[in-house]
Short mmCIF file of C-alpha atoms (C1' of nucleotides) in Angstrom, two decimals:
data_model
loop_
_atom_site.label_atom_id
_atom_site.label_comp_id
_atom_site.label_asym_id
_atom_site.label_seq_id
_atom_site.Cartn_x
_atom_site.Cartn_y
_atom_site.Cartn_z
CA MET A 1 -5.52 1.70 30.02
CA GLY A 2 -4.92 2.39 33.68
CA THR A 3 -3.08 5.26 35.30
CA MET A 4 0.12 3.25 35.43
CA ALA A 5 0.34 3.32 31.66
CA ARG A 6 3.11 5.49 30.29
CA LYS A 7 1.44 8.81 29.69
CA LYS A 8 2.05 10.48 26.37
CA SER A 9 2.10 14.25 26.23
CA ALA A 10 -0.63 15.97 24.25
CA LYS A 11 2.00 17.23 21.82
CA LYS A 12 3.36 13.79 21.18
CA GLU A 13 -0.17 12.52 20.56
CA LEU A 14 -0.63 15.32 18.07
CA ILE A 15 2.58 14.38 16.29
CA LEU A 16 1.54 10.71 16.04
CA LYS A 17 -1.94 11.57 14.84
CA THR A 18 -0.73 14.05 12.25
CA ALA A 19 2.00 11.70 11.07
CA ALA A 20 -0.50 8.84 10.70
CA ALA A 21 -2.69 10.95 8.42
CA MET A 22 0.36 11.94 6.40
CA PHE A 23 1.87 8.46 6.16
CA ARG A 24 -1.46 7.07 5.02
CA GLU A 25 -1.93 9.70 2.36
CA LYS A 26 1.57 9.93 0.89
CA GLY A 27 3.35 6.89 2.23
CA PHE A 28 6.10 6.75 4.85
CA ALA A 29 9.06 7.41 2.56
CA ALA A 30 7.41 10.31 0.77
CA SER A 31 6.52 12.03 4.04
CA SER A 32 9.15 14.44 5.31
CA MET A 33 9.77 15.57 8.84
CA ARG A 34 9.70 19.16 7.58
CA ASP A 35 6.19 18.75 6.17
CA LEU A 36 5.08 17.07 9.36
CA ALA A 37 6.49 19.89 11.49
CA GLU A 38 4.84 22.50 9.30
CA LYS A 39 1.41 20.90 9.69
CA ILE A 40 1.85 21.02 13.44
CA GLY A 41 3.18 24.55 13.39
CA ILE A 42 6.72 24.08 14.67
CA GLU A 43 10.18 23.73 13.15
CA ALA A 44 11.41 20.29 12.06
CA ALA A 45 14.15 20.26 14.67
CA SER A 46 11.59 20.76 17.43
CA LEU A 47 9.92 17.45 16.64
CA TYR A 48 12.90 15.73 18.20
CA ASN A 49 12.02 17.03 21.63
CA HIS A 50 9.01 14.70 21.56
CA ILE A 51 10.13 11.77 19.43
CA GLN A 52 13.46 10.12 18.78
CA SER A 53 13.25 9.47 15.05
CA LYS A 54 10.95 9.19 12.07
CA ALA A 55 11.18 5.41 12.37
CA GLN A 56 9.96 5.55 15.96
CA ILE A 57 6.83 7.46 14.93
CA LEU A 58 5.91 4.65 12.53
CA GLU A 59 6.59 2.04 15.18
CA GLU A 60 4.36 3.68 17.76
CA ILE A 61 1.49 4.16 15.33
CA ILE A 62 1.61 0.53 14.27
CA ASP A 63 2.17 -0.91 17.75
CA GLY A 64 -0.87 0.92 19.07
CA VAL A 65 -3.23 -0.66 16.53
CA SER A 66 -1.48 -4.01 16.48
CA ASP A 67 -1.73 -4.43 20.25
CA GLU A 68 -5.47 -3.79 20.16
CA CYS A 69 -5.95 -6.46 17.51
CA GLN A 70 -3.94 -8.97 19.50
CA LEU A 71 -5.98 -8.24 22.61
CA HIS A 72 -9.28 -8.75 20.82
CA LEU A 73 -8.16 -12.09 19.44
CA ASP A 74 -6.85 -13.20 22.84
CA ASN A 75 -10.27 -12.60 24.37
CA LEU A 76 -12.10 -14.16 21.45
CA GLU A 77 -10.13 -17.38 21.71
CA LYS A 78 -11.15 -17.71 25.36
CA SER A 79 -14.86 -17.27 24.60
CA LYS A 80 -17.30 -20.15 24.15
CA SER A 81 -18.78 -18.84 20.90
CA THR A 82 -19.13 -20.96 17.78
CA ALA A 83 -16.59 -20.56 14.97
CA LEU A 84 -19.17 -18.69 12.95
CA GLU A 85 -19.78 -16.24 15.77
CA LYS A 86 -16.05 -15.76 16.26
CA ILE A 87 -15.52 -14.99 12.59
CA GLU A 88 -18.39 -12.53 12.60
CA SER A 89 -16.85 -10.88 15.64
CA LEU A 90 -13.53 -10.59 13.82
CA ILE A 91 -15.15 -9.00 10.77
CA ARG A 92 -17.04 -6.51 12.92
CA PHE A 93 -14.04 -5.73 15.10
CA HIS A 94 -11.69 -5.07 12.19
CA THR A 95 -14.31 -3.07 10.31
CA LYS A 96 -14.87 -0.87 13.36
CA MET A 97 -11.11 -0.47 13.86
CA MET A 98 -10.74 0.60 10.25
CA MET A 99 -13.53 3.13 10.63
CA ASN A 100 -12.80 4.48 14.10
CA ARG A 101 -9.03 4.57 13.86
CA PHE A 102 -8.85 5.10 10.14
CA GLU A 103 -5.41 6.68 9.81
CA GLU A 104 -3.57 4.41 12.24
CA TYR A 105 -5.16 1.21 10.98
CA SER A 106 -4.47 2.16 7.36
CA VAL A 107 -0.86 2.92 8.19
CA MET A 108 -0.48 -0.47 9.84
CA VAL A 109 -1.80 -2.43 6.86
CA SER A 110 -0.11 -0.36 4.16
CA GLN A 111 3.13 0.94 5.67
CA TRP A 112 4.40 -1.84 7.92
CA MET A 113 7.05 -2.80 5.36
CA HIS A 114 8.82 0.46 6.15
CA LEU A 115 9.57 -0.68 9.69
CA ASP A 116 13.24 -1.41 9.98
CA GLY A 117 15.35 -4.24 11.26
CA ASP A 118 14.03 -6.15 14.23
CA LYS A 119 10.78 -4.18 14.32
CA LEU A 120 9.98 -5.34 10.81
CA LEU A 121 10.77 -8.93 11.67
CA ARG A 122 8.68 -8.79 14.83
CA PHE A 123 5.69 -7.32 13.02
CA ALA A 124 5.89 -9.90 10.24
CA THR A 125 6.05 -12.69 12.80
CA ASN A 126 3.10 -11.31 14.75
CA ARG A 127 1.09 -10.88 11.59
CA ARG A 128 1.74 -14.42 10.45
CA ASP A 129 0.82 -15.68 13.90
CA TYR A 130 -2.39 -13.66 13.90
CA VAL A 131 -3.39 -15.09 10.53
CA ARG A 132 -2.68 -18.62 11.72
CA ARG A 133 -4.85 -18.18 14.79
CA MET A 134 -7.68 -16.94 12.58
CA GLU A 135 -7.12 -19.91 10.30
CA ALA A 136 -7.44 -22.23 13.29
CA ILE A 137 -10.87 -20.78 14.04
CA VAL A 138 -11.99 -21.33 10.46
CA GLU A 139 -10.53 -24.83 10.50
CA SER A 140 -12.47 -25.77 13.63
CA GLY A 141 -15.66 -24.46 12.04
CA ILE A 142 -15.08 -26.67 9.02
CA GLN A 143 -14.38 -29.65 11.25
CA LYS A 144 -17.64 -29.15 13.13
CA GLY A 145 -19.59 -28.79 9.91
CA GLU A 146 -20.53 -25.17 10.58
CA LEU A 147 -18.58 -24.01 7.55
CA LYS A 148 -18.02 -25.10 3.96
CA SER A 149 -14.82 -26.93 3.24
CA LEU A 150 -12.68 -24.02 2.05
CA MET A 151 -8.97 -23.28 2.39
CA PRO A 152 -8.79 -21.40 5.73
CA TYR A 153 -5.96 -19.26 4.44
CA VAL A 154 -8.08 -17.91 1.58
CA VAL A 155 -10.98 -17.15 3.90
CA VAL A 156 -8.77 -15.25 6.33
CA LEU A 157 -7.00 -13.37 3.55
CA ASN A 158 -10.32 -12.37 1.98
CA ILE A 159 -11.69 -11.09 5.27
CA LEU A 160 -8.64 -9.05 6.24
CA SER A 161 -8.18 -7.74 2.70
CA SER A 162 -11.82 -6.71 2.41
CA VAL A 163 -11.56 -4.70 5.60
CA ARG A 164 -8.45 -3.08 4.27
CA GLY A 165 -10.33 -2.11 1.12
CA LEU A 166 -12.59 0.11 3.23
CA GLU A 167 -9.74 2.61 3.09
CA PHE A 168 -11.19 3.72 -0.22
CA TRP A 169 -14.73 4.08 1.00
CA GLN A 170 -15.75 7.71 0.82
CA ARG A 171 -17.42 8.18 4.16
CA SER A 172 -18.09 11.74 3.17
CA ALA A 173 -20.53 10.50 0.52
CA LYS A 174 -23.28 9.95 3.04
CA THR A 175 -25.19 7.42 0.94
CA HIS A 176 -24.55 4.68 3.49
CA THR A 177 -23.83 4.60 7.18
CA ALA A 178 -20.85 2.87 8.72
CA GLN A 179 -23.21 0.36 10.28
CA GLU A 180 -24.73 -0.52 6.89
CA MET A 181 -21.25 -1.03 5.46
CA GLU A 182 -20.31 -3.31 8.37
CA ASP A 183 -23.50 -5.36 8.08
CA ASN A 184 -23.02 -5.83 4.35
CA MET A 185 -19.42 -6.93 4.89
CA VAL A 186 -20.69 -9.59 7.31
CA VAL A 187 -23.46 -10.85 5.03
CA HIS A 188 -21.12 -11.17 2.05
CA LEU A 189 -18.11 -12.68 3.81
CA ILE A 190 -20.01 -14.89 6.26
CA GLY A 191 -22.55 -15.87 3.61
CA GLY A 192 -19.77 -17.31 1.50
CA ILE A 193 -18.53 -19.71 4.14
CA LYS A 194 -21.68 -20.76 5.99
CA ARG A 195 -22.69 -24.30 5.11
CA MET B 1 -0.36 -7.11 -29.88
CA GLY B 2 0.16 -6.58 -33.59
CA THR B 3 3.30 -5.46 -35.36
CA MET B 4 2.01 -1.91 -35.55
CA ALA B 5 2.21 -1.56 -31.80
CA ARG B 6 5.00 0.69 -30.58
CA LYS B 7 7.85 -1.69 -29.98
CA LYS B 8 9.73 -1.38 -26.73
CA SER B 9 13.39 -2.25 -26.67
CA ALA B 10 14.47 -5.24 -24.65
CA LYS B 11 16.42 -2.94 -22.35
CA LYS B 12 13.43 -0.76 -21.67
CA GLU B 13 11.35 -3.84 -20.89
CA LEU B 14 14.05 -4.92 -18.45
CA ILE B 15 13.99 -1.54 -16.76
CA LEU B 16 10.20 -1.61 -16.39
CA LYS B 17 10.20 -5.17 -15.09
CA THR B 18 13.01 -4.54 -12.60
CA ALA B 19 11.44 -1.29 -11.47
CA ALA B 20 8.07 -2.99 -10.93
CA ALA B 21 9.65 -5.57 -8.63
CA MET B 22 11.43 -2.81 -6.77
CA PHE B 23 8.44 -0.46 -6.46
CA ARG B 24 6.31 -3.32 -5.17
CA GLU B 25 8.83 -4.33 -2.58
CA LYS B 26 9.98 -0.98 -1.22
CA GLY B 27 7.42 1.46 -2.55
CA PHE B 28 7.88 4.09 -5.26
CA ALA B 29 9.34 6.86 -3.10
CA ALA B 30 11.80 4.59 -1.32
CA SER B 31 13.14 3.20 -4.62
CA SER B 32 16.08 5.13 -6.02
CA MET B 33 17.20 5.35 -9.63
CA ARG B 34 20.69 4.44 -8.46
CA ASP B 35 19.48 1.18 -6.90
CA LEU B 36 17.46 0.43 -10.02
CA ALA B 37 20.46 1.02 -12.25
CA GLU B 38 22.65 -1.15 -10.08
CA LYS B 39 20.25 -4.07 -10.30
CA ILE B 40 20.35 -3.78 -14.07
CA GLY B 41 24.10 -3.39 -14.16
CA ILE B 42 24.49 0.14 -15.55
CA GLU B 43 25.07 3.63 -14.15
CA ALA B 44 22.08 5.69 -13.02
CA ALA B 45 22.65 8.28 -15.74
CA SER B 46 22.38 5.59 -18.40
CA LEU B 47 18.80 4.81 -17.47
CA TYR B 48 17.80 8.09 -19.08
CA ASN B 49 18.73 6.82 -22.53
CA HIS B 50 15.72 4.49 -22.27
CA ILE B 51 13.24 6.33 -20.11
CA GLN B 52 12.49 9.99 -19.51
CA SER B 53 11.92 10.03 -15.78
CA LYS B 54 11.19 7.97 -12.70
CA ALA B 55 7.58 9.13 -12.92
CA GLN B 56 7.29 7.80 -16.46
CA ILE B 57 8.39 4.33 -15.37
CA LEU B 58 5.54 4.20 -12.87
CA GLU B 59 3.07 5.43 -15.48
CA GLU B 60 4.03 2.79 -18.00
CA ILE B 61 3.86 -0.04 -15.50
CA ILE B 62 0.41 1.01 -14.34
CA ASP B 63 -0.97 1.81 -17.80
CA GLY B 64 0.00 -1.65 -19.05
CA VAL B 65 -2.04 -3.46 -16.41
CA SER B 66 -4.84 -0.91 -16.31
CA ASP B 67 -5.44 -1.16 -20.06
CA GLU B 68 -5.76 -4.94 -19.85
CA CYS B 69 -8.36 -4.67 -17.10
CA GLN B 70 -10.35 -2.15 -19.10
CA LEU B 71 -10.28 -4.39 -22.15
CA HIS B 72 -11.54 -7.41 -20.22
CA LEU B 73 -14.43 -5.45 -18.79
CA ASP B 74 -15.32 -4.01 -22.21
CA ASN B 75 -15.64 -7.50 -23.63
CA LEU B 76 -17.49 -8.81 -20.60
CA GLU B 77 -20.13 -6.10 -20.84
CA LYS B 78 -20.83 -7.11 -24.43
CA SER B 79 -21.31 -10.79 -23.55
CA LYS B 80 -24.69 -12.42 -22.91
CA SER B 81 -23.66 -14.09 -19.67
CA THR B 82 -25.69 -13.80 -16.47
CA ALA B 83 -24.59 -11.36 -13.80
CA LEU B 84 -23.33 -14.27 -11.73
CA GLU B 85 -21.21 -15.56 -14.60
CA LYS B 86 -19.83 -12.08 -15.21
CA ILE B 87 -18.83 -11.65 -11.60
CA GLU B 88 -17.16 -15.04 -11.56
CA SER B 89 -15.28 -14.05 -14.72
CA LEU B 90 -14.11 -10.86 -13.03
CA ILE B 91 -12.87 -12.74 -9.97
CA ARG B 92 -11.01 -15.26 -12.10
CA PHE B 93 -9.58 -12.61 -14.40
CA HIS B 94 -8.26 -10.41 -11.62
CA THR B 95 -6.90 -13.38 -9.69
CA LYS B 96 -5.03 -14.55 -12.77
CA MET B 97 -3.72 -11.05 -13.42
CA MET B 98 -2.45 -10.84 -9.87
CA MET B 99 -0.71 -14.18 -10.22
CA ASN B 100 0.65 -13.91 -13.75
CA ARG B 101 1.67 -10.28 -13.64
CA PHE B 102 2.38 -10.14 -9.95
CA GLU B 103 4.78 -7.19 -9.81
CA GLU B 104 2.95 -4.92 -12.24
CA TYR B 105 -0.50 -5.61 -10.82
CA SER B 106 0.72 -5.08 -7.25
CA VAL B 107 2.32 -1.79 -8.23
CA MET B 108 -0.93 -0.64 -9.81
CA VAL B 109 -3.03 -1.34 -6.73
CA SER B 110 -0.53 -0.14 -4.15
CA GLN B 111 1.49 2.62 -5.81
CA TRP B 112 -0.98 4.50 -8.03
CA MET B 113 -1.15 7.36 -5.54
CA HIS B 114 2.42 8.26 -6.48
CA LEU B 115 1.37 9.15 -10.03
CA ASP B 116 1.56 12.89 -10.42
CA GLY B 117 -0.71 15.61 -11.70
CA ASP B 118 -2.98 14.71 -14.59
CA LYS B 119 -1.89 11.05 -14.59
CA LEU B 120 -3.08 10.67 -11.04
CA LEU B 121 -6.38 12.33 -11.83
CA ARG B 122 -6.89 10.17 -14.91
CA PHE B 123 -6.15 6.96 -13.02
CA ALA B 124 -8.50 7.87 -10.18
CA THR B 125 -11.24 8.65 -12.67
CA ASN B 126 -10.71 5.39 -14.55
CA ARG B 127 -10.67 3.44 -11.33
CA ARG B 128 -13.89 4.98 -10.11
CA ASP B 129 -15.47 4.31 -13.50
CA TYR B 130 -14.32 0.69 -13.43
CA VAL B 131 -15.83 0.17 -9.99
CA ARG B 132 -19.11 1.71 -11.10
CA ARG B 133 -19.34 -0.59 -14.10
CA MET B 134 -18.76 -3.58 -11.82
CA GLU B 135 -21.41 -2.24 -9.47
CA ALA B 136 -23.86 -2.05 -12.39
CA ILE B 137 -23.33 -5.75 -13.07
CA VAL B 138 -24.00 -6.59 -9.42
CA GLU B 139 -27.04 -4.31 -9.41
CA SER B 140 -28.55 -6.04 -12.45
CA GLY B 141 -28.00 -9.41 -10.78
CA ILE B 142 -29.89 -8.23 -7.72
CA GLN B 143 -32.70 -6.87 -9.87
CA LYS B 144 -33.07 -10.20 -11.64
CA GLY B 145 -33.09 -12.08 -8.37
CA GLU B 146 -29.82 -13.91 -9.12
CA LEU B 147 -28.13 -12.21 -6.19
CA LYS B 148 -28.92 -11.31 -2.61
CA SER B 149 -29.87 -7.73 -1.95
CA LEU B 150 -26.49 -6.35 -0.92
CA MET B 151 -24.86 -2.96 -1.43
CA PRO B 152 -23.13 -3.35 -4.80
CA TYR B 153 -20.31 -1.10 -3.67
CA VAL B 154 -19.42 -3.40 -0.80
CA VAL B 155 -19.48 -6.47 -3.02
CA VAL B 156 -17.19 -4.88 -5.59
CA LEU B 157 -14.82 -3.55 -2.93
CA ASN B 158 -14.62 -6.97 -1.25
CA ILE B 159 -13.83 -8.70 -4.54
CA LEU B 160 -11.13 -6.29 -5.67
CA SER B 161 -9.63 -6.06 -2.19
CA SER B 162 -9.52 -9.84 -1.79
CA VAL B 163 -7.62 -10.18 -5.05
CA ARG B 164 -5.23 -7.52 -3.87
CA GLY B 165 -4.64 -9.51 -0.70
CA LEU B 166 -3.12 -12.30 -2.78
CA GLU B 167 -0.01 -10.15 -2.80
CA PHE B 168 0.82 -11.74 0.53
CA TRP B 169 0.25 -15.30 -0.57
CA GLN B 170 3.53 -17.18 -0.44
CA ARG B 171 3.46 -19.02 -3.75
CA SER B 172 6.78 -20.52 -2.83
CA ALA B 173 5.07 -22.47 -0.05
CA LYS B 174 3.74 -25.09 -2.46
CA THR B 175 0.91 -26.23 -0.20
CA HIS B 176 -1.68 -25.00 -2.69
CA THR B 177 -1.72 -24.40 -6.43
CA ALA B 178 -2.71 -21.13 -8.03
CA GLN B 179 -5.79 -22.84 -9.43
CA GLU B 180 -6.87 -23.99 -5.98
CA MET B 181 -6.47 -20.47 -4.67
CA GLU B 182 -8.53 -19.08 -7.53
CA ASP B 183 -11.30 -21.64 -7.08
CA ASN B 184 -11.51 -20.95 -3.36
CA MET B 185 -11.71 -17.21 -4.02
CA VAL B 186 -14.68 -17.84 -6.30
CA VAL B 187 -16.49 -20.15 -3.89
CA HIS B 188 -16.12 -17.71 -1.00
CA LEU B 189 -16.91 -14.49 -2.81
CA ILE B 190 -19.62 -15.83 -5.13
CA GLY B 191 -21.07 -17.98 -2.36
CA GLY B 192 -21.71 -14.88 -0.31
CA ILE B 193 -23.82 -13.13 -2.92
CA LYS B 194 -25.70 -15.97 -4.63
CA ARG B 195 -29.33 -16.06 -3.61
"C1'" DC C 1 11.22 25.49 20.78
"C1'" DC C 2 14.49 27.99 17.45
"C1'" DT C 3 18.65 29.09 14.35
"C1'" DA C 4 22.14 27.23 12.00
"C1'" DC C 5 24.04 23.62 10.01
"C1'" DC C 6 25.93 18.58 8.95
"C1'" DG C 7 26.71 14.69 5.69
"C1'" DA C 8 24.09 11.82 2.73
"C1'" DT C 9 21.29 11.00 -0.93
"C1'" DC C 10 18.02 12.24 -4.27
"C1'" DG C 11 16.39 12.84 -9.61
"C1'" DG C 12 18.33 14.49 -13.39
"C1'" DT C 13 21.66 16.95 -16.99
"C1'" DA C 14 25.96 18.15 -19.76
"C1'" DG C 15 29.15 16.56 -22.57
"C1'" DG C 16 31.48 13.18 -24.63
"C1'" DC D 1 26.75 4.01 -21.86
"C1'" DC D 2 30.08 6.64 -18.71
"C1'" DT D 3 32.28 10.50 -15.80
"C1'" DA D 4 31.39 14.42 -13.53
"C1'" DC D 5 28.42 17.19 -11.51
"C1'" DC D 6 24.07 20.29 -10.31
"C1'" DG D 7 20.58 22.08 -7.03
"C1'" DA D 8 17.29 20.31 -3.91
"C1'" DT D 9 15.95 17.91 -0.12
"C1'" DC D 10 16.45 14.53 3.28
"C1'" DG D 11 16.84 12.93 8.65
"C1'" DG D 12 19.02 14.50 12.31
"C1'" DT D 13 22.33 17.23 15.72
"C1'" DA D 14 24.66 21.18 18.32
"C1'" DG D 15 24.00 24.74 21.05
"C1'" DG D 16 21.35 27.90 23.14
#
DNA sequence: CCTACCGATCGGTAGG
DNA sequence: CCTACCGATCGGTAGG
């Protein structure tokens, strides 16, 4: 945020948004720049006035979501909440991210392996680090007797994977609200670790 | 099983196995027939003496795993176990499938959208049906008071998604055994629904 | 933002 | 199982 932030043109935002929807649906490799251009209503060559490469589009989509996740965890670690409260906050945060920024979040969790070179390495490192920091929260909860003695890695993997699974939730089938989904996620995943 | 079953040549099995590893790692679209052939040690054109198309390779990999899942659920529905026992059986079965048939199972859950035409439609229908049958088991457990009153859809999604997440478990890092992982999955996911 | 076009690579076939 | 090759499509650039 802030006016100092590098401002993206409306057209570039449109390209990123459209590409995210496409990458999520068909996968990065199966998405062509020609199809992307067509959906936006310009020629493929014209895309390159706004972006440098197909790879860069993927990077920007993923970095946007990834940075937000990092920021949330940074703040959470500074808070004085209990481990249980922190884990609930993580479940609710990721669930909301998945629902509010559906395309971008889905692309991050399902297309990151198509990043190339140093970007791939950096993402993998960040991801591993993020998981370890979540594990540390679980570990401290076990130590304090708030949580059952479970392998922190499994708990973290189950939480992040469950959120990811929401990709397949048909929000169009209006049988349940997003809030109901989120609350049920919390009851199931927190219920399984609370002592 | 059985000698009447259509026998696949050893070479075809090798192609399917190698392709599964490749599809899982790079994705279906980003995997080329030339790379596949090279890994096997033949020319790309020679692959077509054993398989009909790239699409058919994906179909056979997915059908193999999918059929096994269907069969397990068929048998489970006929059993006299409680809902809780059935759900535990499903968690253990899928976890074992993910670990024992890592490449094929991963390809099924992450590459099915690259099936084309009627195969895609059939898989999506089967998948939806499978989820509904799992939901029915959860629903009956809630009705009988074995389980908390949770949305069955969320419970099923969390279970299947958590198993899927095991794709990222580094089995090479021998800090935990497969059995420990499986047991922890059960404690977390069953613990969250048991009344 | 477009037309015109590049070299590379794709899945797959013909013919032996 | 190979050599030789097809038409299609890819990401991207030159030049305006």
